[in-house]
């Protein structure tokens, strides 16, 4: 499948901004996604961006997309201890039956310390 | 709310046993997925199904099979469990809306093979 790359760990101080980066390979991806996984739980969609957008903001979250470099980032402003989780970047790859399969990066563990 | 339910949170099985992991979704989604999550490796797709009785191999299907007899249920089968199949297993479902494919996840099953 297509590769989605992201760094494995990020440590920030409470109140600072966190920036999680991701690179993807499928230039035809129409949507790109960020999922959050809290300890002991499955993944939940956090936000997504349509490929014709450069930026999307949703409260403390800002998603930036650079299509030329196939680079996606997630910025969390005023990071709180409750933001500690694993964050997955994802794209959709075409598959059988006209479906699209979510393809995930390895996940970035965000650790927020006081 | 969409609900994806996996039959067990934790399972301990012996090497060589046949293991069934069950997943049920309540939103009439066409697509269902089984992923395996391992530290540092992220989510890897084992199998997916885009319709009843339809299945496609993902990136790591060896040692696994699946069954989808009803739209709401997708089962993952470990034919003869081995210790290298000790992992977190995540089921997801989604309904394609064009190329937008949000995946809804169950809470995961942590399988230990001894």
PDB file of C-alpha atoms in Angstrom:
ATOM      1  CA  UNK A   1       0.000   0.000   0.000  1.00  0.00           C
ATOM      2  CA  UNK A   2       0.917   3.631  -0.006  1.00  0.00           C
ATOM      3  CA  UNK A   3       3.227   4.860   2.728  1.00  0.00           C
ATOM      4  CA  UNK A   4       2.310   7.438   5.287  1.00  0.00           C
ATOM      5  CA  UNK A   5       5.237   8.545   7.413  1.00  0.00           C
ATOM      6  CA  UNK A   6       5.249  10.329  10.747  1.00  0.00           C
ATOM      7  CA  UNK A   7       7.619  10.623  13.669  1.00  0.00           C
ATOM      8  CA  UNK A   8       6.958   8.298  16.602  1.00  0.00           C
ATOM      9  CA  UNK A   9       7.182  10.606  19.600  1.00  0.00           C
ATOM     10  CA  UNK A  10       6.592  14.210  20.584  1.00  0.00           C
ATOM     11  CA  UNK A  11       6.948  15.645  24.059  1.00  0.00           C
ATOM     12  CA  UNK A  12       5.621  19.107  24.947  1.00  0.00           C
ATOM     13  CA  UNK A  13       4.980  21.180  28.018  1.00  0.00           C
ATOM     14  CA  UNK A  14       1.397  21.894  29.024  1.00  0.00           C
ATOM     15  CA  UNK A  15       0.221  25.168  27.483  1.00  0.00           C
ATOM     16  CA  UNK A  16       2.664  25.030  24.577  1.00  0.00           C
ATOM     17  CA  UNK A  17       1.692  24.302  20.977  1.00  0.00           C
ATOM     18  CA  UNK A  18       2.224  20.831  19.536  1.00  0.00           C
ATOM     19  CA  UNK A  19       2.958  20.227  15.876  1.00  0.00           C
ATOM     20  CA  UNK A  20       2.691  16.724  14.493  1.00  0.00           C
ATOM     21  CA  UNK A  21       3.984  16.196  10.972  1.00  0.00           C
ATOM     22  CA  UNK A  22       3.174  13.631   8.327  1.00  0.00           C
ATOM     23  CA  UNK A  23       4.236  12.890   4.764  1.00  0.00           C
ATOM     24  CA  UNK A  24       2.189  10.833   2.370  1.00  0.00           C
ATOM     25  CA  UNK A  25       2.855   9.364  -1.045  1.00  0.00           C
ATOM     26  CA  UNK A  26      -0.448   9.130  -2.903  1.00  0.00           C
ATOM     27  CA  UNK A  27      -0.819  12.412  -4.744  1.00  0.00           C
ATOM     28  CA  UNK A  28      -4.359  11.482  -5.741  1.00  0.00           C
ATOM     29  CA  UNK A  29      -5.571  11.491  -2.143  1.00  0.00           C
ATOM     30  CA  UNK A  30      -8.667  13.654  -2.069  1.00  0.00           C
ATOM     31  CA  UNK A  31      -9.029  13.707   1.693  1.00  0.00           C
ATOM     32  CA  UNK A  32      -6.435  13.482   4.427  1.00  0.00           C
ATOM     33  CA  UNK A  33      -7.311  12.696   8.009  1.00  0.00           C
ATOM     34  CA  UNK A  34      -6.068  12.946  11.549  1.00  0.00           C
ATOM     35  CA  UNK A  35      -7.213  10.341  14.055  1.00  0.00           C
ATOM     36  CA  UNK A  36      -6.654  10.286  17.812  1.00  0.00           C
ATOM     37  CA  UNK A  37      -6.247   7.169  19.927  1.00  0.00           C
ATOM     38  CA  UNK A  38      -6.527   7.523  23.673  1.00  0.00           C
ATOM     39  CA  UNK A  39      -5.056   4.812  25.911  1.00  0.00           C
ATOM     40  CA  UNK A  40      -6.973   1.558  25.757  1.00  0.00           C
ATOM     41  CA  UNK A  41      -9.354   2.757  23.048  1.00  0.00           C
ATOM     42  CA  UNK A  42      -9.863   2.571  19.323  1.00  0.00           C
ATOM     43  CA  UNK A  43      -9.174   5.459  16.966  1.00  0.00           C
ATOM     44  CA  UNK A  44     -11.519   8.397  16.540  1.00  0.00           C
ATOM     45  CA  UNK A  45     -11.539  10.876  13.706  1.00  0.00           C
ATOM     46  CA  UNK A  46     -10.219  14.199  14.957  1.00  0.00           C
ATOM     47  CA  UNK A  47     -10.340  16.264  11.790  1.00  0.00           C
ATOM     48  CA  UNK A  48      -9.850  16.023   8.043  1.00  0.00           C
ATOM     49  CA  UNK A  49      -8.915  18.283   5.165  1.00  0.00           C
ATOM     50  CA  UNK A  50      -9.983  18.293   1.548  1.00  0.00           C
ATOM     51  CA  UNK A  51      -7.090  18.313  -0.863  1.00  0.00           C
ATOM     52  CA  UNK A  52      -7.998  21.627  -2.479  1.00  0.00           C
ATOM     53  CA  UNK A  53      -7.516  23.375   0.857  1.00  0.00           C
ATOM     54  CA  UNK A  54      -4.256  24.634   2.339  1.00  0.00           C
ATOM     55  CA  UNK A  55      -5.479  25.071   5.868  1.00  0.00           C
ATOM     56  CA  UNK A  56      -8.349  24.140   8.104  1.00  0.00           C
ATOM     57  CA  UNK A  57      -8.940  25.444  11.582  1.00  0.00           C
ATOM     58  CA  UNK A  58     -11.207  23.927  14.203  1.00  0.00           C
ATOM     59  CA  UNK A  59     -10.965  25.470  17.670  1.00  0.00           C
ATOM     60  CA  UNK A  60      -7.497  24.533  19.000  1.00  0.00           C
ATOM     61  CA  UNK A  61      -6.670  22.432  15.952  1.00  0.00           C
ATOM     62  CA  UNK A  62      -5.051  23.713  12.771  1.00  0.00           C
ATOM     63  CA  UNK A  63      -4.356  21.438   9.832  1.00  0.00           C
ATOM     64  CA  UNK A  64      -1.896  22.566   7.169  1.00  0.00           C
ATOM     65  CA  UNK A  65      -1.565  20.831   3.820  1.00  0.00           C
ATOM     66  CA  UNK A  66       1.285  21.280   1.368  1.00  0.00           C
ATOM     67  CA  UNK A  67       0.274  19.236  -1.672  1.00  0.00           C
ATOM     68  CA  UNK A  68       3.448  19.970  -3.566  1.00  0.00           C
ATOM     69  CA  UNK A  69       5.577  18.420  -0.833  1.00  0.00           C
ATOM     70  CA  UNK A  70       2.855  15.909   0.219  1.00  0.00           C
ATOM     71  CA  UNK A  71       3.184  17.180   3.740  1.00  0.00           C
ATOM     72  CA  UNK A  72       0.422  17.385   6.317  1.00  0.00           C
ATOM     73  CA  UNK A  73       0.650  18.819   9.798  1.00  0.00           C
ATOM     74  CA  UNK A  74      -1.577  19.051  12.839  1.00  0.00           C
ATOM     75  CA  UNK A  75      -1.077  21.887  15.271  1.00  0.00           C
ATOM     76  CA  UNK A  76      -2.681  21.776  18.695  1.00  0.00           C
ATOM     77  CA  UNK A  77      -2.710  25.128  20.447  1.00  0.00           C
ATOM     78  CA  UNK A  78      -2.529  25.382  24.246  1.00  0.00           C
ATOM     79  CA  UNK A  79      -1.834  21.666  24.613  1.00  0.00           C
ATOM     80  CA  UNK A  80      -3.419  20.057  27.661  1.00  0.00           C
ATOM     81  CA  UNK A  81      -2.664  16.819  29.497  1.00  0.00           C
ATOM     82  CA  UNK A  82      -5.888  15.430  28.038  1.00  0.00           C
ATOM     83  CA  UNK A  83      -4.338  15.755  24.606  1.00  0.00           C
ATOM     84  CA  UNK A  84      -1.832  13.021  25.477  1.00  0.00           C
ATOM     85  CA  UNK A  85      -2.601  10.266  22.973  1.00  0.00           C
ATOM     86  CA  UNK A  86      -1.398   8.691  19.765  1.00  0.00           C
ATOM     87  CA  UNK A  87      -2.182  10.717  16.650  1.00  0.00           C
ATOM     88  CA  UNK A  88      -2.462   9.018  13.291  1.00  0.00           C
ATOM     89  CA  UNK A  89      -2.253  10.629   9.913  1.00  0.00           C
ATOM     90  CA  UNK A  90      -4.302   8.810   7.249  1.00  0.00           C
ATOM     91  CA  UNK A  91      -5.121   8.943   3.570  1.00  0.00           C
ATOM     92  CA  UNK A  92      -7.584   6.945   1.491  1.00  0.00           C
ATOM     93  CA  UNK A  93      -6.264   4.524  -1.088  1.00  0.00           C
ATOM     94  CA  UNK A  94      -8.495   3.170  -3.886  1.00  0.00           C
ATOM     95  CA  UNK A  95      -9.381  -0.504  -3.598  1.00  0.00           C
ATOM     96  CA  UNK A  96     -11.722  -3.140  -4.957  1.00  0.00           C
ATOM     97  CA  UNK A  97     -15.404  -2.573  -5.458  1.00  0.00           C
ATOM     98  CA  UNK A  98     -14.916   1.154  -5.890  1.00  0.00           C
ATOM     99  CA  UNK A  99     -14.082   1.488  -2.233  1.00  0.00           C
ATOM    100  CA  UNK A 100     -11.349   3.437  -0.567  1.00  0.00           C
ATOM    101  CA  UNK A 101      -9.269   2.065   2.254  1.00  0.00           C
ATOM    102  CA  UNK A 102      -7.984   4.255   5.049  1.00  0.00           C
ATOM    103  CA  UNK A 103      -4.208   3.895   5.172  1.00  0.00           C
ATOM    104  CA  UNK A 104      -2.535   4.964   8.377  1.00  0.00           C
ATOM    105  CA  UNK A 105       0.864   6.180   9.430  1.00  0.00           C
ATOM    106  CA  UNK A 106       2.656   4.613  12.368  1.00  0.00           C
ATOM    107  CA  UNK A 107       1.246   7.117  14.810  1.00  0.00           C
ATOM    108  CA  UNK A 108       2.879   9.864  16.862  1.00  0.00           C
ATOM    109  CA  UNK A 109       2.728   9.484  20.636  1.00  0.00           C
ATOM    110  CA  UNK A 110       2.154  12.923  22.110  1.00  0.00           C
ATOM    111  CA  UNK A 111       3.258  13.250  25.708  1.00  0.00           C
ATOM    112  CA  UNK A 112       2.198  16.378  27.556  1.00  0.00           C
ATOM    113  CA  UNK A 113       4.014  17.123  30.787  1.00  0.00           C
ATOM    114  CA  UNK A 114       3.277  19.816  33.386  1.00  0.00           C
TER     115      UNK A 114
ATOM    116  CA  UNK B   1     -23.819   7.537  17.256  1.00  0.00           C
ATOM    117  CA  UNK B   2     -22.104   4.889  15.207  1.00  0.00           C
ATOM    118  CA  UNK B   3     -21.180   1.935  17.268  1.00  0.00           C
ATOM    119  CA  UNK B   4     -18.603  -0.692  16.395  1.00  0.00           C
ATOM    120  CA  UNK B   5     -18.445  -3.434  18.979  1.00  0.00           C
ATOM    121  CA  UNK B   6     -15.736  -6.035  19.309  1.00  0.00           C
ATOM    122  CA  UNK B   7     -16.702  -9.124  21.236  1.00  0.00           C
ATOM    123  CA  UNK B   8     -13.757  -9.150  23.648  1.00  0.00           C
ATOM    124  CA  UNK B   9     -11.387  -6.567  25.122  1.00  0.00           C
ATOM    125  CA  UNK B  10      -8.811  -9.131  26.194  1.00  0.00           C
ATOM    126  CA  UNK B  11      -8.162 -12.694  25.064  1.00  0.00           C
ATOM    127  CA  UNK B  12      -5.530 -15.233  26.018  1.00  0.00           C
ATOM    128  CA  UNK B  13      -5.189 -18.238  23.746  1.00  0.00           C
ATOM    129  CA  UNK B  14      -2.789 -21.119  23.385  1.00  0.00           C
ATOM    130  CA  UNK B  15      -0.517 -21.716  20.421  1.00  0.00           C
ATOM    131  CA  UNK B  16      -2.302 -23.772  17.779  1.00  0.00           C
ATOM    132  CA  UNK B  17      -5.814 -22.819  18.859  1.00  0.00           C
ATOM    133  CA  UNK B  18      -8.347 -21.536  16.355  1.00  0.00           C
ATOM    134  CA  UNK B  19      -9.362 -18.043  17.417  1.00  0.00           C
ATOM    135  CA  UNK B  20     -12.410 -16.042  16.405  1.00  0.00           C
ATOM    136  CA  UNK B  21     -12.572 -12.270  16.811  1.00  0.00           C
ATOM    137  CA  UNK B  22     -16.025 -10.840  16.230  1.00  0.00           C
ATOM    138  CA  UNK B  23     -17.013  -7.338  15.195  1.00  0.00           C
ATOM    139  CA  UNK B  24     -20.484  -5.860  14.820  1.00  0.00           C
ATOM    140  CA  UNK B  25     -21.482  -2.425  13.531  1.00  0.00           C
ATOM    141  CA  UNK B  26     -24.892  -0.832  13.760  1.00  0.00           C
ATOM    142  CA  UNK B  27     -24.807   1.790  11.008  1.00  0.00           C
ATOM    143  CA  UNK B  28     -25.417  -0.310   7.903  1.00  0.00           C
ATOM    144  CA  UNK B  29     -21.912   0.408   6.610  1.00  0.00           C
ATOM    145  CA  UNK B  30     -20.779  -1.361   3.472  1.00  0.00           C
ATOM    146  CA  UNK B  31     -17.087  -1.428   4.332  1.00  0.00           C
ATOM    147  CA  UNK B  32     -15.518  -3.226   7.235  1.00  0.00           C
ATOM    148  CA  UNK B  33     -11.850  -3.599   8.101  1.00  0.00           C
ATOM    149  CA  UNK B  34      -9.565  -5.559  10.377  1.00  0.00           C
ATOM    150  CA  UNK B  35      -6.296  -3.946  11.404  1.00  0.00           C
ATOM    151  CA  UNK B  36      -3.498  -5.095  13.612  1.00  0.00           C
ATOM    152  CA  UNK B  37      -1.698  -2.540  15.788  1.00  0.00           C
ATOM    153  CA  UNK B  38       1.820  -3.109  17.071  1.00  0.00           C
ATOM    154  CA  UNK B  39       4.139  -0.592  18.771  1.00  0.00           C
ATOM    155  CA  UNK B  40       6.222   1.299  16.256  1.00  0.00           C
ATOM    156  CA  UNK B  41       4.423  -0.302  13.320  1.00  0.00           C
ATOM    157  CA  UNK B  42       1.128   1.554  13.476  1.00  0.00           C
ATOM    158  CA  UNK B  43      -1.998   0.032  11.957  1.00  0.00           C
ATOM    159  CA  UNK B  44      -1.578  -2.625   9.332  1.00  0.00           C
ATOM    160  CA  UNK B  45      -4.534  -3.827   7.297  1.00  0.00           C
ATOM    161  CA  UNK B  46      -5.211  -7.557   7.507  1.00  0.00           C
ATOM    162  CA  UNK B  47      -8.427  -7.865   5.475  1.00  0.00           C
ATOM    163  CA  UNK B  48     -11.298  -5.701   4.411  1.00  0.00           C
ATOM    164  CA  UNK B  49     -14.762  -6.331   3.063  1.00  0.00           C
ATOM    165  CA  UNK B  50     -16.795  -3.994   0.879  1.00  0.00           C
ATOM    166  CA  UNK B  51     -19.948  -6.106   0.795  1.00  0.00           C
ATOM    167  CA  UNK B  52     -21.485  -9.240   2.232  1.00  0.00           C
ATOM    168  CA  UNK B  53     -19.432 -12.310   1.333  1.00  0.00           C
ATOM    169  CA  UNK B  54     -16.832 -10.088  -0.355  1.00  0.00           C
ATOM    170  CA  UNK B  55     -13.352  -9.885   1.062  1.00  0.00           C
ATOM    171  CA  UNK B  56     -10.011  -8.571  -0.024  1.00  0.00           C
ATOM    172  CA  UNK B  57      -6.558  -9.182   1.398  1.00  0.00           C
ATOM    173  CA  UNK B  58      -4.773  -6.328   3.012  1.00  0.00           C
ATOM    174  CA  UNK B  59      -1.070  -5.951   3.658  1.00  0.00           C
ATOM    175  CA  UNK B  60      -0.617  -8.843   6.104  1.00  0.00           C
ATOM    176  CA  UNK B  61      -3.240 -11.559   5.501  1.00  0.00           C
ATOM    177  CA  UNK B  62      -1.002 -14.564   6.165  1.00  0.00           C
ATOM    178  CA  UNK B  63      -2.279 -16.709   9.023  1.00  0.00           C
ATOM    179  CA  UNK B  64      -5.688 -15.020   9.009  1.00  0.00           C
ATOM    180  CA  UNK B  65      -9.027 -15.469   7.319  1.00  0.00           C
ATOM    181  CA  UNK B  66     -12.294 -13.553   7.533  1.00  0.00           C
ATOM    182  CA  UNK B  67     -15.986 -14.132   7.225  1.00  0.00           C
ATOM    183  CA  UNK B  68     -18.790 -11.736   6.388  1.00  0.00           C
ATOM    184  CA  UNK B  69     -22.095 -13.550   6.179  1.00  0.00           C
ATOM    185  CA  UNK B  70     -24.165 -10.559   7.283  1.00  0.00           C
ATOM    186  CA  UNK B  71     -23.633  -6.901   6.550  1.00  0.00           C
ATOM    187  CA  UNK B  72     -23.253  -5.911  10.188  1.00  0.00           C
ATOM    188  CA  UNK B  73     -20.783  -8.611  11.216  1.00  0.00           C
ATOM    189  CA  UNK B  74     -17.168  -9.145  10.205  1.00  0.00           C
ATOM    190  CA  UNK B  75     -15.188 -11.931  11.832  1.00  0.00           C
ATOM    191  CA  UNK B  76     -11.438 -12.398  11.899  1.00  0.00           C
ATOM    192  CA  UNK B  77     -10.195 -15.966  12.240  1.00  0.00           C
ATOM    193  CA  UNK B  78      -6.749 -17.082  13.285  1.00  0.00           C
ATOM    194  CA  UNK B  79      -6.603 -20.581  11.889  1.00  0.00           C
ATOM    195  CA  UNK B  80      -3.791 -21.752  14.183  1.00  0.00           C
ATOM    196  CA  UNK B  81      -2.705 -19.077  16.611  1.00  0.00           C
ATOM    197  CA  UNK B  82       0.989 -18.395  16.967  1.00  0.00           C
ATOM    198  CA  UNK B  83       2.914 -16.222  19.422  1.00  0.00           C
ATOM    199  CA  UNK B  84       3.746 -13.701  16.686  1.00  0.00           C
ATOM    200  CA  UNK B  85       0.033 -12.989  16.414  1.00  0.00           C
ATOM    201  CA  UNK B  86       0.027 -11.508  19.891  1.00  0.00           C
ATOM    202  CA  UNK B  87      -1.193  -7.990  19.199  1.00  0.00           C
ATOM    203  CA  UNK B  88      -3.993  -5.436  19.427  1.00  0.00           C
ATOM    204  CA  UNK B  89      -6.674  -6.080  16.827  1.00  0.00           C
ATOM    205  CA  UNK B  90      -8.895  -3.234  15.702  1.00  0.00           C
ATOM    206  CA  UNK B  91     -12.078  -3.528  13.695  1.00  0.00           C
ATOM    207  CA  UNK B  92     -13.463  -0.563  11.777  1.00  0.00           C
ATOM    208  CA  UNK B  93     -16.399   0.193   9.524  1.00  0.00           C
ATOM    209  CA  UNK B  94     -17.209   2.966   7.089  1.00  0.00           C
ATOM    210  CA  UNK B  95     -19.622   3.956   4.404  1.00  0.00           C
ATOM    211  CA  UNK B  96     -18.091   5.347   1.259  1.00  0.00           C
ATOM    212  CA  UNK B  97     -19.359   8.793   0.333  1.00  0.00           C
ATOM    213  CA  UNK B  98     -17.407   9.440  -2.805  1.00  0.00           C
ATOM    214  CA  UNK B  99     -13.792   9.344  -1.745  1.00  0.00           C
ATOM    215  CA  UNK B 100     -14.461  10.516   1.800  1.00  0.00           C
ATOM    216  CA  UNK B 101     -14.003   7.491   4.001  1.00  0.00           C
ATOM    217  CA  UNK B 102     -14.192   8.134   7.702  1.00  0.00           C
ATOM    218  CA  UNK B 103     -13.480   4.937   9.598  1.00  0.00           C
ATOM    219  CA  UNK B 104     -15.290   4.162  12.851  1.00  0.00           C
ATOM    220  CA  UNK B 105     -13.346   1.935  15.191  1.00  0.00           C
ATOM    221  CA  UNK B 106     -14.182  -0.563  17.872  1.00  0.00           C
ATOM    222  CA  UNK B 107     -12.379  -0.463  21.200  1.00  0.00           C
ATOM    223  CA  UNK B 108      -9.895  -3.144  20.185  1.00  0.00           C
ATOM    224  CA  UNK B 109      -9.137  -6.686  21.289  1.00  0.00           C
ATOM    225  CA  UNK B 110      -5.802  -7.319  22.928  1.00  0.00           C
ATOM    226  CA  UNK B 111      -4.885 -10.898  22.054  1.00  0.00           C
ATOM    227  CA  UNK B 112      -2.103 -12.761  23.809  1.00  0.00           C
ATOM    228  CA  UNK B 113      -1.010 -16.111  22.414  1.00  0.00           C
ATOM    229  CA  UNK B 114       0.971 -18.239  24.859  1.00  0.00           C
TER     230      UNK B 114
END
